[in-house]
């Protein structure tokens, strides 16, 4: 930590900082600048942060130097983490496609969707069963009935499955039916839920929060990993900005940045980020070119009859065409689909 | 809803929209503009939204006209809602001050804090016992032990109490000890938690999410009220923007705007929004002048020893001085403290 | 500057940094942290920044410590700057009201506006004559004809005048007719224009850019002052955020923050920030309570006939009522109107 | 335009709106909804907007339907615009690479840079000669001397050249030396400058403003085209968001969106958007995959000696490697480099 003193901080205020540091077992190095003093405090970031130096007299600000996450950091593990679900790998040489409808609606819908996305090249089937909806009056998901449908459709098509969980009961039930759990953007800082999925042994897709910095997102992953579950798959799905022409702003620079900072695999969700099916193919190609380990795409047999997020869902034929267009791009970055 | 068709939408596409509307019992009114057709769809917004018109061929966009919230809206109830906790009213003629430390740390700390804030003019005691922290390694709160301390300190000083709840277990336990529940910014769209506090009969302070629009915030309140609990107190606490000179950007225009759109009372939290104790007094004065029904202020007997958020906590003497400065401003807007 | 090295920076990379610092006359102090080295570089911020250390091998990031502005900083001048235009002071004990229409439209409109705002308590008359409009097809202002009208109306009512300038020709012409120049939000980083107004001896209102940090805003003021003109009046007018319920988000915490960082006076524009006349009175009261040195308010004799920004303009009667409501708030913060 | 009335708007207020519309030659169509009336106003958007309906009694809001830009819209011209500079095409089948240093510093630097980028595959040489800098104390560019160097280096390497202009004098001088003018992000809404470049017959690269919506950006292009210059090349260069891990957030979804809305070509600047040379290659690959018509990349023979933006500049060898990696991606989207 770097403690920046006010230009008019007194000698005794500076002394107090150093005393506090020493008292708790840290060391402080003072640097006399042109018009102020800064103190470099050496020791564990979290421990020094807990000293409350920022509130002490004479302190202007405290600048952390070390990154706050540990287990998820590239420094903790140099090799990429590869997560294997049944025989599907995420984070390895392949770009992994996860596809399916926003919400599980019926067995017919899911059987059709599963078959179509599998034929197109998807390796994992998605389907929402517990839907966090902005309005209490909107369709909230089929819950356990939906999980049974998802499970049946996945087994039928030979695809592992993923669904979003939103609280402890849904986590408990979903764990019996799916292969991968998903934490949605709105729950990225639902720390109790993070800890609970950290105690399962299921892989977890952790979506970035709408207004989460990359550091906060990696800290959310740290919450999961600190509980012993290291099978975490990050997923960039757009952040909230002033621009309203797209539903959110897809932050693709997060892909190479996260790969630099962390060993965890990272997916991109081109559907929620853009909110418009006609932009999904372009952004999928961009995501693969940027180095994403996979995509999470909404595909619905009949988008205009979808109970949820129809405007951003691809029709199966469009998805098939898109996957074909992704193959040479994957090859160009040394991967395959 | 206004359905805006593409400039090159075909007659049969327009026909399809109208047929779909009619089939489900709504009426569509076509307006032929200079280079495109728009269709006004009359009926319940939620019901029309569920038709998935946005995904139908030829549709450019769908513009909702009615606001999506009902029970919390000013149209549903013209008079201001006043919430009474013991003998303290929130939303009436007084500006209600809620004060106390970010986190409950010890009985001594809380007894001192309670006494000091009561003497200064606070009517309700706050103290965090379940702390949602960005880092899994940071102090997470004293939980039930903290609730007992908060309860004791509140009774000692004769002040009702409020604490944040973060999941169903903390809600269940806290309900036994405090008079008001708080939903924090990170949980504003934790819909299960909203529904659960909606099933209690305790007043709830609902903080605005970091990147929540005012409409989403009111929809979160609608989630609570739809469960039967209408004792909701909104709290503006700053939104996330590009500006890093303050921790968040306090959106005071939300105060008059919410009062126009809803009958619910609204507080302002000048501590979390600014993140800097030296800005708290100015922003508190501004909040009262803007028409806020109360303030939620962090006050700690020894900010530099606080386990959490010391830099934004006021010392009791500063809080006392600040409250004195608020009285003439409250009077100027026809209220009292 | 603090130079943070990568955890795996080599000794020779660290050596290179220190050599570069020494070569250019600065000193570097190395602090050996737990898993990396940071180097404190002592010397002029701008000069060190020009060394390009951030691009040198082994450097993770460079954290500036000193603020980049000098002349406008509170450290350069401890007392508040008071700017006097004719007999009107800005930044002193009074809260100064500047009012008038968004755009000068006709002599009748301006004579009426000038008389009404003067009677209500305004001390300076505003009126746009060169309008920066998002659309090339929108009304662009009456230019010199408008300046003549503004000048006449100001003299008639005994009020100094202010208008926005948008380039060198408009600056040159406006300087002949008005008492105060204004740089609008869109031109806050039009550095040539800043330098040009810096070479005049007229007071300048410098509006904050839509997405300008407070630091960038003060740097823009530094551009003006570096040319010799120290009569700068800052004006907060809302920043661009994700919230669309108001036109912009008024950042009132900028008021006490700017007063801490700089000696310059600061106004608030409640009209452009909210974009809605019905929010103007509340936000004006909040601005005065927050410590603003004045307000810049749009008042139009007939808002619904305004050629520009009618929805945010107050009618004269509403302005009068609002000013009355501001007086006790000004008094509460030790000022007068 | 859709005029949404308040739920409690009176019949005479509704009548007034309709009268005003009729008076000015437009027609209004009233739709009686469940709890309010909306009026569809048919006619020219700009003309109706000038009526100031939003400020009339009983009006809640006015929702525009038509897009405000005309000449730059895809509706005005269905085929892609291809701009040819000497023998280089922008917007055609090739992905066009523009490269060079942030700032022109010396003839040696530019000769070396020009040769290196040409060999790597760049078709146009860039170099800043008038630098808009946040600080008045930072290097501001070599101006005309720099233009001469840029011109010499371009002729030597056989590459057309581009430089940024910041006001009328720099525009006038630069027009004599370069083949393409650039309007930087900070000047995107410097409307006088837009009009002035609109009166030249040189191609113009128009960068998106830091906080400009896509609609505002296209309106800025409309300013240029309305003056008769249709040789406009848009350039996405990152927008300002809450995320600070990258300098700006590159909004790649702008690429397919702009191509849908407009016939103009669009480039991507991966250097300014990320602010970090190590992210440039990934984001360049993503930009090409997203359908960008070209890239604007900072390349400096010695980044750590750059007078400006060294940390985001590529070394020539890295640029060469990157271009090689772009070729198969360009091929995958049906283009070539």
Coordinates of C-alpha atoms in Angstrom, one line a residue, chain A residues 17-303:
Chain A
X17 CA 1.2 6.2 10.6
X18 CA 4.6 4.7 11.0
X19 CA 3.9 3.7 14.6
X20 CA 0.6 2.1 13.6
X21 CA 2.3 0.1 10.9
X22 CA 5.1 -1.0 13.2
X23 CA 2.7 -1.9 16.0
X24 CA 0.9 -4.4 13.7
X25 CA 4.1 -5.9 12.3
X26 CA 4.4 -4.0 9.0
X27 CA 7.2 -1.7 7.8
X28 CA 6.8 1.8 6.4
X29 CA 9.2 3.5 4.0
X30 CA 8.9 7.2 3.8
X31 CA 9.7 9.0 0.5
X32 CA 10.1 12.7 0.7
X33 CA 8.6 14.2 -2.5
X34 CA 8.6 17.7 -3.8
X35 CA 5.6 18.8 -1.8
X36 CA 4.5 15.9 0.2
X37 CA 5.5 12.6 1.8
X38 CA 4.3 9.2 0.7
X39 CA 4.8 6.1 2.8
X40 CA 5.2 2.7 1.3
X41 CA 3.7 0.1 3.6
X42 CA 5.0 -3.4 3.1
X43 CA 2.9 -6.4 4.1
X44 CA -0.3 -8.3 3.3
X45 CA -2.7 -5.9 1.5
X46 CA -5.8 -7.2 3.3
X47 CA -4.1 -6.9 6.7
X48 CA -2.9 -3.4 6.1
X49 CA -6.3 -2.4 4.7
X50 CA -7.9 -3.5 8.0
X51 CA -5.8 -0.9 9.9
X52 CA -8.0 1.9 8.7
X53 CA -5.1 4.2 7.8
X54 CA -7.2 6.1 5.3
X55 CA -9.2 7.6 8.2
X56 CA -6.1 8.7 10.1
X57 CA -5.2 12.4 10.4
X58 CA -3.0 13.8 7.7
X59 CA -3.7 11.0 5.2
X60 CA -4.9 12.0 1.7
X61 CA -5.4 8.7 0.2
X62 CA -4.2 5.1 0.2
X63 CA -3.3 3.4 -3.0
X64 CA -3.2 -0.4 -3.0
X65 CA -0.4 -1.9 -5.1
X66 CA -1.0 -5.7 -4.9
X67 CA -4.1 -7.1 -6.5
X68 CA -6.6 -8.2 -3.9
X69 CA -7.3 -11.7 -5.3
X70 CA -5.0 -14.6 -4.8
X71 CA -6.3 -18.1 -5.7
X72 CA -7.7 -17.0 -9.0
X73 CA -4.6 -15.1 -10.1
X74 CA -2.2 -16.0 -12.8
X75 CA 0.5 -15.7 -10.2
X76 CA -1.0 -18.5 -8.1
X77 CA -1.1 -20.8 -11.1
X78 CA 0.7 -20.2 -14.4
X79 CA -1.1 -22.8 -16.6
X80 CA -4.6 -22.3 -17.9
X81 CA -7.3 -24.1 -16.0
X82 CA -9.2 -26.6 -18.1
X83 CA -12.6 -27.7 -16.8
X84 CA -13.9 -31.0 -18.0
X85 CA -17.6 -31.8 -17.9
X86 CA -18.3 -35.3 -19.0
X87 CA -16.2 -35.4 -22.1
X88 CA -16.4 -31.7 -22.8
X89 CA -13.4 -29.4 -22.0
X90 CA -13.7 -25.7 -21.4
X91 CA -10.5 -23.7 -21.5
X92 CA -8.5 -26.1 -23.6
X93 CA -7.8 -26.1 -27.3
X94 CA -11.4 -26.1 -28.4
X95 CA -13.7 -23.1 -28.4
X96 CA -16.7 -24.5 -26.5
X97 CA -20.2 -23.6 -27.6
X98 CA -23.0 -23.6 -25.1
X99 CA -26.4 -22.9 -26.6
X100 CA -30.1 -23.2 -25.9
X101 CA -33.1 -21.1 -25.1
X102 CA -33.3 -18.3 -22.5
X103 CA -36.0 -20.2 -20.6
X104 CA -37.1 -23.8 -20.5
X105 CA -40.7 -23.7 -21.6
X106 CA -41.8 -27.2 -22.6
X107 CA -40.4 -30.6 -23.4
X108 CA -41.1 -30.2 -27.1
X109 CA -39.2 -26.9 -27.2
X110 CA -36.2 -28.3 -25.4
X111 CA -36.0 -31.5 -27.4
X112 CA -36.0 -29.6 -30.6
X113 CA -33.5 -27.0 -29.3
X114 CA -31.2 -29.7 -28.0
X115 CA -31.1 -31.6 -31.2
X116 CA -30.7 -28.5 -33.3
X117 CA -27.8 -27.0 -31.3
X118 CA -26.0 -30.3 -31.0
X119 CA -26.2 -30.8 -34.8
X120 CA -24.8 -27.2 -35.3
X121 CA -21.8 -27.9 -33.0
X122 CA -22.8 -27.0 -29.5
X123 CA -21.3 -29.1 -26.8
X124 CA -23.4 -28.0 -23.8
X125 CA -27.1 -27.3 -23.5
X126 CA -28.4 -24.2 -21.6
X127 CA -31.9 -23.4 -20.4
X128 CA -33.2 -21.1 -17.7
X129 CA -35.4 -22.6 -15.0
X130 CA -35.2 -20.0 -12.3
X131 CA -35.4 -16.6 -14.0
X132 CA -34.5 -13.4 -12.2
X133 CA -36.9 -11.0 -13.9
X134 CA -37.0 -7.2 -13.4
X135 CA -40.8 -7.4 -13.0
X136 CA -42.5 -9.5 -10.4
X137 CA -45.3 -10.0 -12.9
X138 CA -43.1 -11.5 -15.6
X139 CA -42.6 -15.3 -16.2
X140 CA -40.3 -16.6 -13.5
X141 CA -39.4 -20.0 -14.8
X142 CA -40.6 -23.6 -14.6
X143 CA -38.3 -24.4 -11.7
X144 CA -38.0 -28.1 -10.9
X145 CA -40.4 -29.1 -13.7
X146 CA -38.1 -27.1 -16.0
X147 CA -35.0 -28.9 -14.6
X148 CA -36.5 -32.2 -15.4
X149 CA -37.2 -31.2 -18.9
X150 CA -33.6 -29.8 -19.3
X151 CA -32.2 -32.9 -17.9
X152 CA -34.2 -35.1 -20.3
X153 CA -33.4 -33.0 -23.3
X154 CA -29.7 -33.0 -22.4
X155 CA -29.6 -36.8 -22.0
X156 CA -31.5 -37.3 -25.2
X157 CA -29.1 -35.2 -27.2
X158 CA -26.0 -36.4 -25.2
X159 CA -25.2 -32.9 -24.0
X160 CA -24.2 -31.8 -20.5
X161 CA -26.5 -29.0 -19.2
X162 CA -26.3 -25.7 -17.4
X163 CA -28.9 -23.6 -15.6
X164 CA -28.8 -20.5 -13.5
X165 CA -29.3 -20.7 -9.7
X166 CA -30.6 -17.8 -7.7
X167 CA -30.7 -18.8 -4.1
X168 CA -29.9 -21.8 -1.8
X169 CA -33.1 -23.7 -2.6
X170 CA -32.7 -23.5 -6.3
X171 CA -29.0 -24.4 -6.0
X172 CA -29.9 -27.4 -3.9
X173 CA -32.5 -28.7 -6.4
X174 CA -30.6 -27.7 -9.6
X175 CA -27.5 -29.6 -8.3
X176 CA -29.5 -32.8 -8.8
X177 CA -30.3 -32.2 -12.4
X178 CA -27.6 -30.2 -14.2
X179 CA -23.9 -30.6 -14.8
X180 CA -22.9 -26.9 -14.5
X181 CA -24.3 -24.2 -12.3
X182 CA -24.6 -20.6 -13.4
X183 CA -24.4 -17.4 -11.3
X184 CA -26.1 -14.6 -13.2
X185 CA -25.0 -11.0 -13.5
X186 CA -27.4 -9.7 -10.8
X187 CA -26.0 -12.3 -8.3
X188 CA -22.3 -11.7 -9.0
X189 CA -22.0 -10.1 -5.6
X190 CA -24.5 -12.3 -3.8
X191 CA -21.7 -13.5 -1.6
X192 CA -23.7 -16.1 0.3
X193 CA -24.7 -17.7 -3.0
X194 CA -21.0 -17.6 -4.1
X195 CA -19.9 -19.3 -1.0
X196 CA -22.7 -22.0 -1.4
X197 CA -21.7 -22.9 -4.9
X198 CA -18.1 -22.9 -3.7
X199 CA -19.1 -25.7 -1.4
X200 CA -20.5 -27.8 -4.2
X201 CA -18.2 -29.8 -6.5
X202 CA -20.0 -28.7 -9.7
X203 CA -18.4 -26.4 -12.3
X204 CA -19.8 -22.8 -12.1
X205 CA -20.2 -20.2 -14.8
X206 CA -19.8 -16.9 -13.1
X207 CA -21.2 -14.0 -15.2
X208 CA -19.8 -10.5 -14.8
X209 CA -22.1 -8.1 -13.0
X210 CA -23.6 -5.2 -15.0
X211 CA -21.4 -2.7 -13.3
X212 CA -18.7 -4.9 -11.9
X213 CA -15.1 -4.0 -12.5
X214 CA -12.8 -6.8 -13.6
X215 CA -11.2 -6.7 -10.2
X216 CA -14.6 -7.1 -8.5
X217 CA -15.4 -10.0 -10.8
X218 CA -12.2 -11.8 -10.0
X219 CA -12.9 -11.2 -6.3
X220 CA -16.3 -12.8 -6.8
X221 CA -14.5 -15.9 -8.3
X222 CA -12.1 -15.7 -5.3
X223 CA -15.2 -16.1 -3.0
X224 CA -16.0 -19.4 -4.8
X225 CA -12.5 -20.7 -4.9
X226 CA -11.8 -19.8 -1.3
X227 CA -14.5 -22.4 -0.4
X228 CA -12.6 -25.1 -2.3
X229 CA -14.3 -25.2 -5.7
X230 CA -11.8 -24.2 -8.4
X231 CA -14.0 -25.2 -11.4
X232 CA -14.9 -21.6 -12.3
X233 CA -15.7 -20.4 -15.8
X234 CA -16.0 -16.6 -16.2
X235 CA -18.4 -15.2 -18.6
X236 CA -18.4 -11.6 -20.0
X237 CA -21.9 -10.6 -20.9
X238 CA -21.8 -6.8 -21.4
X239 CA -21.6 -3.9 -18.9
X240 CA -23.9 -1.0 -18.4
X241 CA -22.9 2.2 -20.0
X242 CA -24.5 5.3 -21.3
X243 CA -25.0 3.8 -24.7
X244 CA -28.6 2.6 -25.2
X245 CA -28.4 1.4 -28.9
X246 CA -27.4 -2.0 -27.6
X247 CA -28.8 -3.5 -24.4
X248 CA -25.4 -3.5 -22.8
X249 CA -21.9 -2.8 -24.0
X250 CA -19.9 -6.0 -24.6
X251 CA -16.4 -5.4 -23.2
X252 CA -14.3 -7.8 -25.3
X253 CA -11.1 -6.3 -24.0
X254 CA -12.0 -8.1 -20.8
X255 CA -11.1 -11.4 -22.6
X256 CA -7.3 -10.9 -23.1
X257 CA -7.1 -8.9 -19.8
X258 CA -8.7 -11.7 -17.7
X259 CA -6.4 -14.2 -19.4
X260 CA -3.5 -12.2 -18.3
X261 CA -4.7 -11.7 -14.7
X262 CA -6.2 -15.1 -14.1
X263 CA -5.8 -18.8 -15.0
X264 CA -9.5 -19.3 -15.3
X265 CA -11.3 -19.9 -18.7
X266 CA -13.6 -17.1 -20.0
X267 CA -16.7 -17.3 -22.1
X268 CA -18.5 -14.5 -23.9
X269 CA -22.3 -14.2 -24.1
X270 CA -23.1 -12.3 -27.3
X271 CA -26.9 -12.5 -26.7
X272 CA -27.5 -10.7 -23.4
X273 CA -24.7 -8.2 -24.2
X274 CA -26.2 -7.0 -27.4
X275 CA -29.9 -7.8 -26.8
X276 CA -30.3 -8.1 -30.6
X277 CA -30.1 -11.4 -32.5
X278 CA -28.9 -9.6 -35.6
X279 CA -25.7 -8.6 -33.8
X280 CA -25.0 -12.0 -32.3
X281 CA -23.0 -13.5 -35.2
X282 CA -20.6 -10.6 -35.6
X283 CA -19.9 -10.4 -31.9
X284 CA -19.4 -14.2 -31.6
X285 CA -16.8 -14.0 -34.4
X286 CA -15.2 -11.1 -32.5
X287 CA -15.2 -13.0 -29.3
X288 CA -13.5 -16.0 -30.7
X289 CA -10.9 -13.8 -32.4
X290 CA -10.3 -12.0 -29.1
X291 CA -9.4 -15.4 -27.5
X292 CA -12.6 -16.4 -25.7
X293 CA -12.7 -20.0 -24.6
X294 CA -16.3 -20.4 -25.6
X295 CA -19.6 -18.8 -26.2
X296 CA -22.9 -18.8 -24.4
X297 CA -25.6 -18.2 -27.0
X298 CA -29.4 -18.1 -26.9
X299 CA -31.0 -20.2 -29.5
X300 CA -34.8 -20.8 -29.6
X301 CA -36.7 -22.9 -32.1
X302 CA -39.3 -20.0 -32.4
X303 CA -37.9 -16.8 -31.1

